[in-house]
PDB file of C-alpha atoms in Angstrom:
ATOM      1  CA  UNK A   1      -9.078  -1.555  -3.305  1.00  0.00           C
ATOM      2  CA  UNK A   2      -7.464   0.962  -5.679  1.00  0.00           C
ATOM      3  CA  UNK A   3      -5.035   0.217  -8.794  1.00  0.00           C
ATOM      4  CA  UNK A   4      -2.328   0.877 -10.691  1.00  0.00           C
ATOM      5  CA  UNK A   5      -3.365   3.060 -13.298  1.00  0.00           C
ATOM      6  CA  UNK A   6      -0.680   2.801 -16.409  1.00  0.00           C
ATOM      7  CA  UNK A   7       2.052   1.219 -17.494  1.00  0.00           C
ATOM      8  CA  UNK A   8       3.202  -2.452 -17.005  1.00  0.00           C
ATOM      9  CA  UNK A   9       1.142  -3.471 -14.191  1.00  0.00           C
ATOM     10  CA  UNK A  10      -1.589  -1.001 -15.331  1.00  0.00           C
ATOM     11  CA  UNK A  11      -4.854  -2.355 -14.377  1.00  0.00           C
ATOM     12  CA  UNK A  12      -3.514  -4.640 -11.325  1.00  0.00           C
ATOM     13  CA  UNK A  13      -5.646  -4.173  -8.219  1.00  0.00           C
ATOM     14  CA  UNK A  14      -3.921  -2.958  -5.329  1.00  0.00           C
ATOM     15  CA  UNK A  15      -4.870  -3.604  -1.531  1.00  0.00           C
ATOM     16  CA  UNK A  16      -4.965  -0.369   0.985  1.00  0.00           C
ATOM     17  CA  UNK A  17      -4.624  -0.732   4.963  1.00  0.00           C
ATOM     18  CA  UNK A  18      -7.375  -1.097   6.810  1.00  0.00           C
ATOM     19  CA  UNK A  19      -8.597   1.358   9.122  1.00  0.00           C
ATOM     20  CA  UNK A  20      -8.468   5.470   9.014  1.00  0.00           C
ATOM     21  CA  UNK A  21      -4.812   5.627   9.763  1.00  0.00           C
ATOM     22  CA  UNK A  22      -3.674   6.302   5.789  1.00  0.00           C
ATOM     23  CA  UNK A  23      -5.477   8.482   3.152  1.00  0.00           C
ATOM     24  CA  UNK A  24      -5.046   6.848  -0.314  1.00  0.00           C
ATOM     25  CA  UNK A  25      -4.790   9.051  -3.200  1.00  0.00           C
ATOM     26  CA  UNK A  26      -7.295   8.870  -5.279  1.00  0.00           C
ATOM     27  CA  UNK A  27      -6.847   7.231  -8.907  1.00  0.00           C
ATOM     28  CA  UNK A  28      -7.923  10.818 -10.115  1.00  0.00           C
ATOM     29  CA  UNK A  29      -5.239  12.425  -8.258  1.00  0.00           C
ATOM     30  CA  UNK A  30      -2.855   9.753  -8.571  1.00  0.00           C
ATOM     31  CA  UNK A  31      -3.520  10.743 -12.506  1.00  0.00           C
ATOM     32  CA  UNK A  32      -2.641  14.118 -12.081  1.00  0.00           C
ATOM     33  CA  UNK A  33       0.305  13.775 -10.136  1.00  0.00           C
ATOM     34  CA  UNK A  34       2.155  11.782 -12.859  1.00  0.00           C
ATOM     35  CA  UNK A  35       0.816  13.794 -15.132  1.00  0.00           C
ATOM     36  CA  UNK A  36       2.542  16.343 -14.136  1.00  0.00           C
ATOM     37  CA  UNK A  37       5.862  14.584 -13.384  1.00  0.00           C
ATOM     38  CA  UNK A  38       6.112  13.461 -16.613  1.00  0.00           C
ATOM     39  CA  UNK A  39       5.488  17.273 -17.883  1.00  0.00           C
ATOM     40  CA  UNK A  40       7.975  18.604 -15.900  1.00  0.00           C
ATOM     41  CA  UNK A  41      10.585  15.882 -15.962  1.00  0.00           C
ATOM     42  CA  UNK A  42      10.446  14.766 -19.547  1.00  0.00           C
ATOM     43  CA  UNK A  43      10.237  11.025 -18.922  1.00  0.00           C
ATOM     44  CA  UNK A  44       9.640   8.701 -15.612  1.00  0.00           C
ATOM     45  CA  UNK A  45      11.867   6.186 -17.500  1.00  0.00           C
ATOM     46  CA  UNK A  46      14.965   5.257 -14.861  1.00  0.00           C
ATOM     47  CA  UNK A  47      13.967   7.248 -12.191  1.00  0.00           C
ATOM     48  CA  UNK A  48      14.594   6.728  -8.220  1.00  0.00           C
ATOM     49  CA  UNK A  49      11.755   8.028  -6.343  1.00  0.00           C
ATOM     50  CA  UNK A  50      11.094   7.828  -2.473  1.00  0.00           C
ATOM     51  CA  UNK A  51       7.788   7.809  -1.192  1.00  0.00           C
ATOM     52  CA  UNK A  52       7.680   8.959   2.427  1.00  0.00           C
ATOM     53  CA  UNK A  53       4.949   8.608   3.597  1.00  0.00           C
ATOM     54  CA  UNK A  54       3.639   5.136   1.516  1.00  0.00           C
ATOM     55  CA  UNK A  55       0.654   4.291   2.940  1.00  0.00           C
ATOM     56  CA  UNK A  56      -0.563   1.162   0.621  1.00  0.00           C
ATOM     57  CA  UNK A  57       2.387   1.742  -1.343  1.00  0.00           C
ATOM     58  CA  UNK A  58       0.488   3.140  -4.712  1.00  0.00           C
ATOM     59  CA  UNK A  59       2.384   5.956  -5.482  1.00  0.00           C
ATOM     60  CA  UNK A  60       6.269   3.803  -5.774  1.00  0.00           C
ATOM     61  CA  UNK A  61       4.422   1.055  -7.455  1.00  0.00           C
ATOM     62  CA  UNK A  62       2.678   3.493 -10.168  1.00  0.00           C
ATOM     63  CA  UNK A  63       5.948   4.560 -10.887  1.00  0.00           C
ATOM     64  CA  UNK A  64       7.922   1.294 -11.122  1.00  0.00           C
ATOM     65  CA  UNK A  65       4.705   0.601 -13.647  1.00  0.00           C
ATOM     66  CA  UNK A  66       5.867   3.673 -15.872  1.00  0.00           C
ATOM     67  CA  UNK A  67       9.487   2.858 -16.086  1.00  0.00           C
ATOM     68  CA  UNK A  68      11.058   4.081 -12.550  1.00  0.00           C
ATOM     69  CA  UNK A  69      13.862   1.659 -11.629  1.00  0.00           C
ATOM     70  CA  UNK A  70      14.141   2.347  -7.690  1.00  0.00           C
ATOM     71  CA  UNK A  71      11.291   3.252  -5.449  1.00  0.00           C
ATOM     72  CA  UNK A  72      11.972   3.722  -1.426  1.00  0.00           C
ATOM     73  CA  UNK A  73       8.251   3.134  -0.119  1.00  0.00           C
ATOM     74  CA  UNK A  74       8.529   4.287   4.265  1.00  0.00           C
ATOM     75  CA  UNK A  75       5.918   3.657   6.102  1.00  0.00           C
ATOM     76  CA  UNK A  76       5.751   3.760  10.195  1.00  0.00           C
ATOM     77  CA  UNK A  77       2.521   2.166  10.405  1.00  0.00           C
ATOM     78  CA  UNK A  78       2.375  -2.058  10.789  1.00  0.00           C
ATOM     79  CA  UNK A  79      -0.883  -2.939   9.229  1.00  0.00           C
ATOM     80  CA  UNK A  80       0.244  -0.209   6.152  1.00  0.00           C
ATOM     81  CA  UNK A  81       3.488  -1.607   6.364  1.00  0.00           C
ATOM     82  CA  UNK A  82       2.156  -5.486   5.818  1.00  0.00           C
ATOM     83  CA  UNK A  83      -0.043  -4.197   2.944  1.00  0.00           C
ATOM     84  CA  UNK A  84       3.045  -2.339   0.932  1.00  0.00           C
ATOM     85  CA  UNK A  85       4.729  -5.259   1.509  1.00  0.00           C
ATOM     86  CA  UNK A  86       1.640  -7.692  -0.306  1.00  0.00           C
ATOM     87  CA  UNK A  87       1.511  -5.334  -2.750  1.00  0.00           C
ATOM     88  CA  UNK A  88       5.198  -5.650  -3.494  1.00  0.00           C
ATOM     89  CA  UNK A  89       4.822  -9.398  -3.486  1.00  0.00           C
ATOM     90  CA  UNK A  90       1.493  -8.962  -5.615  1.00  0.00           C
ATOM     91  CA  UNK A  91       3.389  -6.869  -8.389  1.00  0.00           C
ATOM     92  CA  UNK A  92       6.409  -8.233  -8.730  1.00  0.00           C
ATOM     93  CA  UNK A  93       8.418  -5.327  -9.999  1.00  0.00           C
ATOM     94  CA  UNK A  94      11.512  -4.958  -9.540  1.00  0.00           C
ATOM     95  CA  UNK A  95      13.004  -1.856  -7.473  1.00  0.00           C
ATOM     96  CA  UNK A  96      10.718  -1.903  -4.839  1.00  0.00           C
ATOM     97  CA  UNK A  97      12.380  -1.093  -1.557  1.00  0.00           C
ATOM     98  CA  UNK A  98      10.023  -0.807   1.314  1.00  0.00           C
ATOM     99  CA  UNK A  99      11.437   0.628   4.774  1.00  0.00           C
ATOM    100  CA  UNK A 100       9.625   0.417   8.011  1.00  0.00           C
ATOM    101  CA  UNK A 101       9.817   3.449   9.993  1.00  0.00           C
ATOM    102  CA  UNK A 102       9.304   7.468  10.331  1.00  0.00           C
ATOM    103  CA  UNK A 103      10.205   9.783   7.591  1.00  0.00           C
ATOM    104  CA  UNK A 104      11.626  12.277   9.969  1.00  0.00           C
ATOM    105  CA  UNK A 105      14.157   9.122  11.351  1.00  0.00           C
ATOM    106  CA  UNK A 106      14.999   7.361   8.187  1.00  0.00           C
ATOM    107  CA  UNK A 107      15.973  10.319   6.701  1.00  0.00           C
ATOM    108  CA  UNK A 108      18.700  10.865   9.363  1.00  0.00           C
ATOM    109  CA  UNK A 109      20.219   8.108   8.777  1.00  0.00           C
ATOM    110  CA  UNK A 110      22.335   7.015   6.158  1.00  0.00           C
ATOM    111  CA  UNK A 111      22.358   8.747   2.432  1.00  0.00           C
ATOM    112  CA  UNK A 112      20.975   6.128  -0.141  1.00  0.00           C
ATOM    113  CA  UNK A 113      23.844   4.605  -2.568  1.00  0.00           C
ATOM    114  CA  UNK A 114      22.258   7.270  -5.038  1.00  0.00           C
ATOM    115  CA  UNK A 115      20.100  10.285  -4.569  1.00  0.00           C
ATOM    116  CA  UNK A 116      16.584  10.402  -5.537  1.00  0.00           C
ATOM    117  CA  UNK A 117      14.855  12.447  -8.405  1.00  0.00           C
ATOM    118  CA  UNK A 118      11.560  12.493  -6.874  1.00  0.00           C
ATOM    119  CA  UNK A 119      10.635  12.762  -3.434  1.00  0.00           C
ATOM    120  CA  UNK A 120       6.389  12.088  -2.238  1.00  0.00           C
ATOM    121  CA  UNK A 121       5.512  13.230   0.452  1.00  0.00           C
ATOM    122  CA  UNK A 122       1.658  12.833   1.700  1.00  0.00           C
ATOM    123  CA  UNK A 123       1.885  12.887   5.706  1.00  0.00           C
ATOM    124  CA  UNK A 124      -0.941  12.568   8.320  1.00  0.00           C
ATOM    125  CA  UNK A 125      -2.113  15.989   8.420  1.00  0.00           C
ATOM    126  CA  UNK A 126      -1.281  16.850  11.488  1.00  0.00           C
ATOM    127  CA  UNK A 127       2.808  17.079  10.667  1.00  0.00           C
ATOM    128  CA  UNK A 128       2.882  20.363  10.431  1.00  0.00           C
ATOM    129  CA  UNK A 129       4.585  22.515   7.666  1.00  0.00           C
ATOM    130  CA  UNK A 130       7.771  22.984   9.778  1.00  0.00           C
ATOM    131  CA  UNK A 131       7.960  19.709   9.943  1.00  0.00           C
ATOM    132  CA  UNK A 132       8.322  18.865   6.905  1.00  0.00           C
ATOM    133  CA  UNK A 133      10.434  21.729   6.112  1.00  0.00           C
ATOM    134  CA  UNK A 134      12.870  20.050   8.361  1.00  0.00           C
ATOM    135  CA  UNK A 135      12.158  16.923   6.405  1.00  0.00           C
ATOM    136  CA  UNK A 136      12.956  18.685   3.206  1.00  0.00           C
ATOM    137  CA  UNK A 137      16.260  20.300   4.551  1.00  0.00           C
ATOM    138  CA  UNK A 138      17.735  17.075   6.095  1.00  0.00           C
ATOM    139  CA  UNK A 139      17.146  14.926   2.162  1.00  0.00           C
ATOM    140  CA  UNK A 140      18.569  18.475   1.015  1.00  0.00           C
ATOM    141  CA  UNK A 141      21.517  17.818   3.718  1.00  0.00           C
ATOM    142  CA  UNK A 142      22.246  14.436   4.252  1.00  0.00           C
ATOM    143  CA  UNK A 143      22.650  13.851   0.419  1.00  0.00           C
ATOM    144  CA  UNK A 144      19.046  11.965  -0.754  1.00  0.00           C
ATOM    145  CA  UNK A 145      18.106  14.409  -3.644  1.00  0.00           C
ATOM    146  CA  UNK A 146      19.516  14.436  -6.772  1.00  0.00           C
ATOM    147  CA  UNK A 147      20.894  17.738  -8.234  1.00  0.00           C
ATOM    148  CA  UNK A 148      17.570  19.577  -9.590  1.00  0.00           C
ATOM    149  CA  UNK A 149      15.320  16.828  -7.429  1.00  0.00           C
ATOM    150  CA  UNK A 150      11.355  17.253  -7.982  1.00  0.00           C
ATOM    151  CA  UNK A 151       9.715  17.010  -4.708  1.00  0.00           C
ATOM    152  CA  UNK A 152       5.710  16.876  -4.340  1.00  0.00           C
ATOM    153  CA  UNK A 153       4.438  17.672  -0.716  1.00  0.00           C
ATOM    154  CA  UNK A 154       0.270  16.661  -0.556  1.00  0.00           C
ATOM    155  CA  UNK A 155      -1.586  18.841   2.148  1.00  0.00           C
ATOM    156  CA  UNK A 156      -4.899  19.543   3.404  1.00  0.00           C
ATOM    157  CA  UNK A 157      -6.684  21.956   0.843  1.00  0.00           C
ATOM    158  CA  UNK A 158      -7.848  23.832   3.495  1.00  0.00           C
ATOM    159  CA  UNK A 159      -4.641  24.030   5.116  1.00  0.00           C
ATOM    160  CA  UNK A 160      -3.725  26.786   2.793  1.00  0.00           C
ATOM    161  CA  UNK A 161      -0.243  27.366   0.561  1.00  0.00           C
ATOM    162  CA  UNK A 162       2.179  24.891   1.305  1.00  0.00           C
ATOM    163  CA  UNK A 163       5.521  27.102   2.620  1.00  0.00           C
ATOM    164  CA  UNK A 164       8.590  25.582   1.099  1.00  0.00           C
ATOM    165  CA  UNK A 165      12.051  26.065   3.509  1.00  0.00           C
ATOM    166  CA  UNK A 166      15.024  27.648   1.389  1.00  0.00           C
ATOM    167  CA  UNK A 167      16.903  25.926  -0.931  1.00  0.00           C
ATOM    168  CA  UNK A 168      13.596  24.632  -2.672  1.00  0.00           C
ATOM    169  CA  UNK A 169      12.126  26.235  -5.656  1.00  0.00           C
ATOM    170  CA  UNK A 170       7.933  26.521  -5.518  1.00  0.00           C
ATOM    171  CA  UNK A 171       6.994  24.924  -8.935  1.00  0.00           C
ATOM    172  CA  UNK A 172       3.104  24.812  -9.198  1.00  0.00           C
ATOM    173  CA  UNK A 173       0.118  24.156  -7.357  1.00  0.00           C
ATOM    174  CA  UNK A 174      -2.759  21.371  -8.147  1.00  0.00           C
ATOM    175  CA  UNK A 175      -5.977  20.806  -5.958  1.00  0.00           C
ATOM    176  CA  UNK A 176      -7.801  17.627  -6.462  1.00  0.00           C
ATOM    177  CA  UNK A 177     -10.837  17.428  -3.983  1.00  0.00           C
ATOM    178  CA  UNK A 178      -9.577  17.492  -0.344  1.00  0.00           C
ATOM    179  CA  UNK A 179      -6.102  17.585  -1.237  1.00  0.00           C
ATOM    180  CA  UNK A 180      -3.643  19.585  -3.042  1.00  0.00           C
ATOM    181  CA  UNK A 181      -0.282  18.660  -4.275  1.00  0.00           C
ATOM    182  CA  UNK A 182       2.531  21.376  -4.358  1.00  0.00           C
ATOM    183  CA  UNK A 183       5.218  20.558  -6.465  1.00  0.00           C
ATOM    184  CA  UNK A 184       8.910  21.905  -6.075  1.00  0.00           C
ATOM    185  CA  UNK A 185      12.564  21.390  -6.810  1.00  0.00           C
ATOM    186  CA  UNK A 186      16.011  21.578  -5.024  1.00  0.00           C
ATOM    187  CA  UNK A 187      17.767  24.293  -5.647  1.00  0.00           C
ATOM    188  CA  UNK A 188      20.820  23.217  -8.186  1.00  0.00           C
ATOM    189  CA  UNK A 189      23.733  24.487  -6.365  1.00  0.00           C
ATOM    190  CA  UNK A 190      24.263  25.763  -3.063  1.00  0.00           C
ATOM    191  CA  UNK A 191      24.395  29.147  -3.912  1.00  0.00           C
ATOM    192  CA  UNK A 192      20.980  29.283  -4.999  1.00  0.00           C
ATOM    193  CA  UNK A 193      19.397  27.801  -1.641  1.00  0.00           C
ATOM    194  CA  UNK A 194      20.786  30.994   0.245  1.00  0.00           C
TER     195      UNK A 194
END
């Protein structure tokens, strides 16, 4: 069990999947990461934020909790998928949009009625860095981030610096234990991802 940390379900226990297939972030790093959203984006208040990778869903819910009104939570795995789900149902915030399915496919498909201003992504790490270059490119592409987006990749500390594809500005770097998240933005125009 984990749980949401602050704001208006701050305290509510939260279920994770069972098994080794997901890698919850911590409370401590879940701390950090909004944190430092909320440093560099002024306020979470209204936000849309996708979570691509949701695992128990933690992330989107945290930041319904603070005042985000739309969070995408995708998730290809069943038993992860049935937990985001009863954690929805558990919360009841409104917002909460969970998607079964891979990042790399959803993201293909159609644009969201409005673009995101935060994008999570903490994949398995065996997706590679390419990969979710790609990943980054196609929300670039296909219309999912809003104008100066904030996007927050979590990789492998020991994977070394996280290389973001053009078009995406390298923000800052934090480690917590195992993991680090590298936080960027979408370049503003198109002009400046050339």
């Amino acid at each position: 069990m984990t749980r949401v940390i602050a704001g208006s379900a701050g305290g509510r226990r939260l279920a994770v999947p069972p098994g080794t297939g997901t890698r919850p972030t911590s409370e401590r790093a879940r701390e950090g990461l909004f944190s430092t959203w909320q440093a560099l984006l002024g306020t979470l208040d209204g936000i849309r934020i996708a979570d691509l990778y949701a695992g128990s869903g933690a992330v989107g819910l945290e930041a319904l909790s603070r005042g985000a009104v739309h969070a995408l939570l995708v998730e290809a795995d069943a038993k992860a998928v049935r937990t985001v789900r009863d954690n929805v149902r558990a919360l009841g915030l409104p917002g909460a949009e969970v998607r079964t399915g891979k990042a790399e496919q959803i993201v293909t498909g159609p644009a969201p009625a409005e673009p995101y201003d935060v994008v999570f992504l903490d994949p398995p790490y065996a997706v590679t860095d390419d990969d979710l270059g790609e990943i980054l490119l196609t929300l670039r592409a296909q219309g999912w981030l809003s104008g100066d987006a904030l996007v927050t990749v979590e990789r492998s500390t020991r994977g070394g610096e996280f290389s973001w594809p053009k078009g995406f500005e390298p923000l800052r770097a934090r480690r917590y234990g195992e993991g680090t998240f590298w936080y960027g933005r979408a370049a503003a125009t198109c002009e400046d991802a050339r």
